[in-house]
Amino acid sequence: MTIFSGIRPTGSIHIGNYLGAIKNWLDLQDNHDCFFCIVDLHAITTPFQPNRLQEDVVRLAAFYLSLGLDPGKSTLFIQSQVKEHAELAWLLGTIAPFGELARMTQYKEKSRQLKPDQINGGLFYYPVLMAADILLYQTEAVPVGEDQQQHVELTRSLAQKFNRQFGQTFKVPKVLIPKEQARIRSLRDPERKMSKTDDPRGAVSFLDSAEEIKANVMRAVTDSEKGIKYDPEKRPGLANLLTIYAALENISPSEAEQKFADCSYRDLKEELSQQLISFIQPIQAEYQKWMKQPEKIKAILEEGRAKAQPIAQKTVLQAKNKMGLIG
Ligand code: AQP
């Protein structure tokens, strides 16, 4: 299968990005044709600092590499370096129903959190750009967390509509969502998803020190019930901790529940902190090594661009021709 997915370079990634998306990418890269993008054009739809953006792109690439994405197996590249992403987004925008874009949950949630003058056309258009990202590579499957499911569904409907209206052009991709860790919740507010920009204090970041991880986990919001029980509906905070523990241990949340059956919240949090620290520290060491070689990272991303762009060009040309535009 051809696989496409991406992450916004908006600061350090967190354990939600890893469990919801990257963990799946690592499994997929061995047997599939994978494109993993750094979606910088998406990053500029919410407030950002222009003088930090390039560094954030390199940082995210360093995380991709430290976590095990292998440029020998996967194509790693920067979205804005392949201008066909923006070009196809425009073409798809002309068939994207305005009402459907206005109903996108991420747009509504982000708009609620931003000041009125920060809500821009790019944020509204985000799902169309994401559809272009995916469809450019004739993608068959998109591994993402649950929060992106609606956008992949829109991508499917835009591909189907385009194919119906102008003739067969795009493959219609399916979404790949992990079973249990599709939505890792904020440690501070389990009603919300863990997010690097919306709620950084509720996130376990891959750049956090051991002390920060421990403090963050020990302060995690749970409930006043007794006993350790995996119940995402009634006890979302506790279920979130069990989910993270289970996913890192490659066991099911109910197995994690059994393991901690006779423990207190404090015991669970202590053990989860240790587990997270042991998992994150070696990745941080790898990350520091990569960050000392920015030129090597840039060369990998350029190699990725050189592989991705001809495919993207071919698809855009087909789409333009089908629409009657001069290619
Ligand atoms: N809490 C989460 N649980 C599971 N998966 C998650 N993802 C994000 N948060 C969680 C998945 O990570 C991938 C990349 O996300 P993104 O950086 O493109 O943007 P996002 O979805 O908007 O994630 P954040 O953390 O909230 O980033 P910011 O703060 O930059 O907006 C996606 O596959 C996403 O599903």
Coordinates of C-alpha atoms and ligand atoms in Angstrom, one line a residue:
M1 CA 0.0 0.0 0.0
T2 CA 1.0 3.6 -0.4
I3 CA 0.9 5.4 2.9
F4 CA 0.8 9.1 3.7
S5 CA 0.8 11.0 7.0
G6 CA 2.3 14.1 8.5
I7 CA 2.8 16.2 11.7
R8 CA 2.8 20.0 12.1
P9 CA 6.2 21.4 13.1
T10 CA 4.7 23.4 16.0
G11 CA 7.2 22.5 18.9
S12 CA 8.1 19.2 20.4
I13 CA 6.0 16.2 19.7
H14 CA 4.2 14.5 22.6
I15 CA 3.3 11.0 23.6
G16 CA -0.1 11.4 21.9
N17 CA 1.5 12.0 18.5
Y18 CA 3.7 9.0 19.1
L19 CA 0.9 6.6 20.2
G20 CA -1.8 7.9 17.9
A21 CA 0.4 8.1 14.7
I22 CA 4.1 7.5 14.7
K23 CA 4.0 4.1 16.4
N24 CA 1.8 2.9 13.6
W25 CA 4.1 4.5 11.0
L26 CA 7.0 2.5 12.3
D27 CA 5.2 -0.8 11.8
L28 CA 4.0 0.3 8.3
Q29 CA 7.4 1.4 6.9
D30 CA 8.8 -2.1 6.7
N31 CA 6.2 -3.4 4.2
H32 CA 4.7 -0.4 2.5
D33 CA 5.6 2.6 0.4
C34 CA 5.5 5.3 3.0
F35 CA 5.5 9.1 2.7
F36 CA 5.9 11.0 6.0
C37 CA 5.7 14.7 5.7
I38 CA 6.5 17.7 7.9
V39 CA 3.4 19.8 7.2
D40 CA 4.8 23.3 7.6
L41 CA 2.0 24.8 5.5
H42 CA -0.4 23.5 8.1
A43 CA 1.7 25.0 10.9
I44 CA 1.2 28.5 9.6
T45 CA -2.6 28.3 10.0
T46 CA -2.3 29.0 13.7
P47 CA -0.1 31.6 15.4
F48 CA 3.6 30.9 14.8
Q49 CA 7.0 32.6 14.9
P50 CA 8.6 33.0 11.5
N51 CA 12.1 33.1 13.0
R52 CA 11.5 29.6 14.6
L53 CA 9.8 27.8 11.9
Q54 CA 12.8 26.5 10.0
E55 CA 14.3 25.2 13.3
D56 CA 11.0 23.6 14.2
V57 CA 11.1 21.8 10.9
V58 CA 14.6 20.4 11.6
R59 CA 13.5 19.5 15.1
L60 CA 10.6 17.5 13.9
A61 CA 12.7 15.7 11.3
A62 CA 15.2 14.9 14.1
F63 CA 12.3 13.4 16.1
Y64 CA 11.2 11.4 13.1
L65 CA 14.7 9.9 12.7
S66 CA 15.3 9.4 16.4
L67 CA 12.0 7.5 16.8
G68 CA 13.0 5.1 14.0
L69 CA 11.7 6.4 10.8
D70 CA 14.2 5.2 8.3
P71 CA 15.0 7.3 5.2
G72 CA 16.1 4.1 3.5
K73 CA 12.5 2.8 3.8
S74 CA 10.3 5.9 4.0
T75 CA 10.2 9.1 2.1
L76 CA 10.7 12.0 4.6
F77 CA 10.1 15.5 3.2
I78 CA 8.8 19.0 3.9
Q79 CA 5.4 19.9 2.6
S80 CA 6.2 23.4 1.4
Q81 CA 9.1 22.1 -0.7
V82 CA 6.7 20.3 -3.0
K83 CA 4.6 23.2 -4.3
E84 CA 2.1 20.8 -5.8
H85 CA 0.5 20.5 -2.4
A86 CA -0.7 24.1 -2.6
E87 CA -1.7 23.7 -6.3
L88 CA -3.8 20.6 -5.8
A89 CA -5.4 22.2 -2.7
W90 CA -6.7 25.0 -4.9
L91 CA -8.1 22.6 -7.4
L92 CA -9.8 20.5 -4.7
G93 CA -11.1 23.7 -3.0
T94 CA -13.3 24.4 -6.0
I95 CA -15.3 21.2 -5.3
A96 CA -15.2 21.3 -1.5
P97 CA -18.6 22.2 -0.1
F98 CA -18.4 25.3 2.1
G99 CA -20.9 24.0 4.5
E100 CA -18.9 20.8 5.1
L101 CA -15.7 22.7 5.8
A102 CA -17.6 24.9 8.2
R103 CA -18.7 21.8 10.1
M104 CA -15.1 20.4 10.6
T105 CA -14.6 19.8 14.3
Q106 CA -10.9 20.8 14.4
Y107 CA -11.7 24.2 12.7
K108 CA -14.5 24.8 15.2
E109 CA -12.4 23.8 18.2
K110 CA -9.3 25.8 17.2
S111 CA -11.5 28.8 16.3
R112 CA -13.0 28.7 19.8
Q113 CA -9.5 28.8 21.3
L114 CA -8.1 31.6 19.1
K115 CA -8.7 35.3 19.3
P116 CA -11.1 36.4 16.5
D117 CA -8.3 38.1 14.5
Q118 CA -6.2 34.9 14.6
I119 CA -8.9 32.8 12.8
N120 CA -7.7 32.9 9.2
G121 CA -8.8 31.5 5.8
G122 CA -5.9 29.0 6.0
L123 CA -7.3 27.4 9.1
F124 CA -10.7 27.0 7.4
Y125 CA -9.0 25.6 4.3
Y126 CA -6.8 23.2 6.4
P127 CA -8.8 20.0 5.5
V128 CA -8.6 20.8 1.8
L129 CA -4.8 21.1 2.0
M130 CA -4.7 17.9 3.9
A131 CA -6.8 16.2 1.2
A132 CA -4.3 17.4 -1.4
D133 CA -1.4 16.1 0.7
I134 CA -2.9 12.7 0.8
L135 CA -4.3 12.4 -2.8
L136 CA -1.1 13.7 -4.5
Y137 CA 0.6 10.4 -3.8
Q138 CA -2.3 8.1 -4.8
T139 CA -2.4 7.2 -1.1
E140 CA -4.2 4.0 -0.1
A141 CA -4.1 4.4 3.7
V142 CA -3.6 7.3 6.1
P143 CA -2.4 6.4 9.7
V144 CA -3.6 9.1 12.0
G145 CA -5.1 9.7 15.5
E146 CA -8.8 9.8 15.9
D147 CA -8.9 13.7 15.8
Q148 CA -7.9 13.5 12.1
Q149 CA -10.5 10.9 11.1
Q150 CA -13.0 13.5 10.0
H151 CA -10.4 15.1 7.7
V152 CA -9.6 11.8 6.1
E153 CA -13.3 11.2 5.5
L154 CA -13.6 14.5 3.8
T155 CA -10.5 13.5 1.7
R156 CA -12.4 10.4 0.6
S157 CA -15.5 12.3 -0.3
L158 CA -13.5 14.9 -2.3
A159 CA -11.6 12.1 -4.2
Q160 CA -14.9 10.4 -5.0
K161 CA -16.6 13.6 -6.1
F162 CA -13.6 14.6 -8.3
N163 CA -13.5 11.1 -9.9
R164 CA -17.3 11.3 -10.6
Q165 CA -17.2 14.8 -11.9
F166 CA -14.0 14.8 -14.0
G167 CA -13.1 11.1 -14.5
Q168 CA -11.0 8.6 -12.5
T169 CA -8.0 10.5 -11.1
F170 CA -7.4 9.7 -7.4
K171 CA -7.3 6.6 -5.3
V172 CA -9.7 6.8 -2.5
P173 CA -7.7 6.3 0.7
K174 CA -8.8 4.5 3.9
V175 CA -8.1 5.8 7.4
L176 CA -5.9 3.7 9.8
I177 CA -6.6 4.4 13.4
P178 CA -5.0 2.5 16.3
K179 CA -7.6 0.5 18.3
E180 CA -7.0 1.8 21.8
Q181 CA -4.6 4.7 21.8
A182 CA -6.3 6.7 19.0
R183 CA -7.0 9.5 21.4
I184 CA -4.6 10.2 24.2
R185 CA -6.1 12.7 26.6
S186 CA -4.6 15.8 28.3
L187 CA -3.2 14.9 31.7
R188 CA -4.7 18.1 33.0
D189 CA -8.1 17.9 31.4
P190 CA -9.1 14.4 30.3
E191 CA -12.1 15.8 28.4
R192 CA -9.6 17.2 25.9
K193 CA -7.0 15.5 23.7
M194 CA -3.4 15.9 24.5
S195 CA -2.1 18.7 22.3
K196 CA 1.2 20.5 21.9
T197 CA -0.3 23.9 21.2
D198 CA -3.7 23.9 22.8
D199 CA -2.7 22.5 26.1
P200 CA 1.1 22.0 26.5
R201 CA 0.9 21.5 30.3
G202 CA -1.3 18.5 29.8
A203 CA 1.1 16.9 27.4
V204 CA 4.2 14.6 28.0
S205 CA 6.6 16.1 25.5
F206 CA 9.6 14.2 24.1
L207 CA 11.8 17.2 25.2
D208 CA 10.6 17.0 28.9
S209 CA 13.2 16.3 31.5
A210 CA 12.7 13.2 33.8
E211 CA 11.6 15.7 36.6
E212 CA 9.1 17.3 34.3
I213 CA 7.7 14.0 33.2
K214 CA 7.3 12.8 36.8
A215 CA 5.8 16.0 38.0
N216 CA 3.4 16.1 35.1
V217 CA 2.2 12.5 35.6
M218 CA 2.0 12.7 39.4
R219 CA -0.3 15.8 38.9
A220 CA -2.5 14.0 36.3
V221 CA -6.2 14.5 36.9
T222 CA -8.0 11.3 37.8
D223 CA -11.2 11.0 40.0
S224 CA -12.3 10.3 43.6
E225 CA -13.5 6.8 43.0
K226 CA -11.8 3.8 44.6
G227 CA -9.7 1.1 42.9
I228 CA -8.1 0.9 39.5
K229 CA -10.7 0.2 36.8
Y230 CA -10.4 0.8 33.1
D231 CA -13.6 2.8 32.3
P232 CA -13.0 5.4 29.6
E233 CA -16.6 6.7 29.8
K234 CA -16.9 7.2 33.6
R235 CA -13.2 7.5 34.5
P236 CA -11.4 9.1 31.5
G237 CA -8.4 10.4 33.4
L238 CA -7.5 7.0 34.9
A239 CA -8.3 5.2 31.7
N240 CA -5.9 7.5 29.9
L241 CA -3.1 6.6 32.2
L242 CA -3.8 2.9 31.8
T243 CA -4.0 3.4 28.0
I244 CA -0.6 5.1 27.8
Y245 CA 1.0 2.4 30.1
A246 CA -0.6 -0.4 28.1
A247 CA 0.4 1.0 24.7
L248 CA 4.0 1.4 25.7
E249 CA 4.1 -2.1 27.2
N250 CA 2.3 -3.5 24.1
I251 CA -0.5 -5.0 26.3
S252 CA -4.2 -4.2 26.4
P253 CA -5.7 -1.7 28.8
S254 CA -7.5 -4.5 30.6
E255 CA -4.3 -6.3 31.1
A256 CA -2.9 -3.0 32.6
E257 CA -6.0 -2.8 34.8
Q258 CA -5.3 -6.3 36.1
K259 CA -1.6 -5.5 36.7
F260 CA -2.5 -2.5 38.9
A261 CA -5.6 -4.0 40.5
D262 CA -4.3 -3.9 44.0
C263 CA -2.4 -0.6 43.6
S264 CA -3.2 3.0 44.5
Y265 CA -3.3 5.9 42.0
R266 CA 0.1 6.9 43.4
D267 CA 1.6 3.5 42.6
L268 CA 0.2 3.6 39.1
K269 CA 1.5 7.1 38.5
E270 CA 5.0 6.3 39.9
E271 CA 5.3 3.3 37.6
L272 CA 3.9 5.2 34.6
S273 CA 6.4 8.0 35.2
Q274 CA 9.3 5.5 35.3
Q275 CA 8.1 3.8 32.2
L276 CA 7.8 7.1 30.3
I277 CA 11.2 8.3 31.4
S278 CA 12.8 5.0 30.3
F279 CA 11.1 5.2 27.0
I280 CA 11.8 8.9 26.3
Q281 CA 15.4 9.2 27.5
P282 CA 17.1 7.1 24.8
I283 CA 15.0 8.9 22.2
Q284 CA 16.2 12.2 23.6
A285 CA 19.8 11.0 23.4
E286 CA 19.3 10.1 19.7
Y287 CA 17.5 13.4 19.1
Q288 CA 20.5 15.3 20.5
K289 CA 22.8 13.4 18.2
W290 CA 20.7 14.2 15.2
M291 CA 20.4 17.9 16.2
K292 CA 24.2 18.1 15.9
Q293 CA 23.9 17.2 12.2
P294 CA 21.4 19.7 10.7
E295 CA 23.1 19.4 7.3
K296 CA 22.6 15.6 7.3
I297 CA 18.9 16.1 8.2
K298 CA 18.5 18.7 5.4
A299 CA 20.1 16.3 2.9
I300 CA 17.6 13.5 3.9
L301 CA 14.7 15.9 3.5
E302 CA 16.0 17.0 0.1
E303 CA 16.3 13.4 -1.0
G304 CA 12.7 12.9 0.1
R305 CA 11.6 15.9 -1.8
A306 CA 13.3 14.6 -4.9
K307 CA 11.4 11.3 -4.6
A308 CA 8.1 12.9 -3.7
Q309 CA 7.9 15.7 -6.2
P310 CA 7.8 13.8 -9.5
I311 CA 4.8 11.8 -8.2
A312 CA 3.1 14.9 -7.0
Q313 CA 3.7 16.6 -10.4
K314 CA 2.2 13.7 -12.3
T315 CA -1.0 13.7 -10.2
V316 CA -1.4 17.5 -10.5
L317 CA -1.0 17.3 -14.2
Q318 CA -3.6 14.6 -14.5
A319 CA -6.0 16.6 -12.3
K320 CA -5.5 19.8 -14.3
N321 CA -6.0 18.0 -17.6
K322 CA -9.2 16.3 -16.3
M323 CA -10.5 19.7 -15.3
G324 CA -9.7 21.1 -18.7
L325 CA -6.9 23.3 -17.5
I326 CA -3.7 23.7 -19.5
G327 CA -1.1 21.4 -17.8
Ligands
AQP1 N1 -3.8 13.3 21.8 C1 -3.6 12.6 20.7 N2 -3.9 11.3 20.7 C2 -3.7 10.5 19.6 N3 -3.2 11.0 18.4 C3 -2.9 12.3 18.4 N4 -2.4 13.1 17.4 C4 -2.3 14.4 17.9 N5 -2.7 14.4 19.1 C5 -3.1 13.2 19.5 C6 -2.0 12.6 16.1 O1 -0.7 13.1 15.8 C7 -0.6 13.4 14.4 C8 0.0 14.7 14.2 O2 -0.8 15.7 14.8 P1 -0.5 17.2 14.3 O3 0.7 17.7 15.0 O4 -0.5 17.2 12.9 O5 -1.6 18.1 14.8 P2 -2.7 17.9 15.8 O6 -3.5 16.7 15.4 O7 -3.4 19.2 15.8 O8 -1.9 17.6 17.1 P3 -1.6 18.5 18.3 O9 -0.7 17.9 19.3 O10 -2.9 19.1 18.8 O11 -0.8 19.6 17.6 P4 -1.0 21.1 17.5 O12 -1.0 21.5 18.9 O13 0.1 21.5 16.7 O14 -2.3 21.3 16.8 C9 -2.0 13.2 13.8 O15 -2.1 12.0 13.2 C10 -2.9 13.3 15.0 O16 -4.1 12.6 14.8

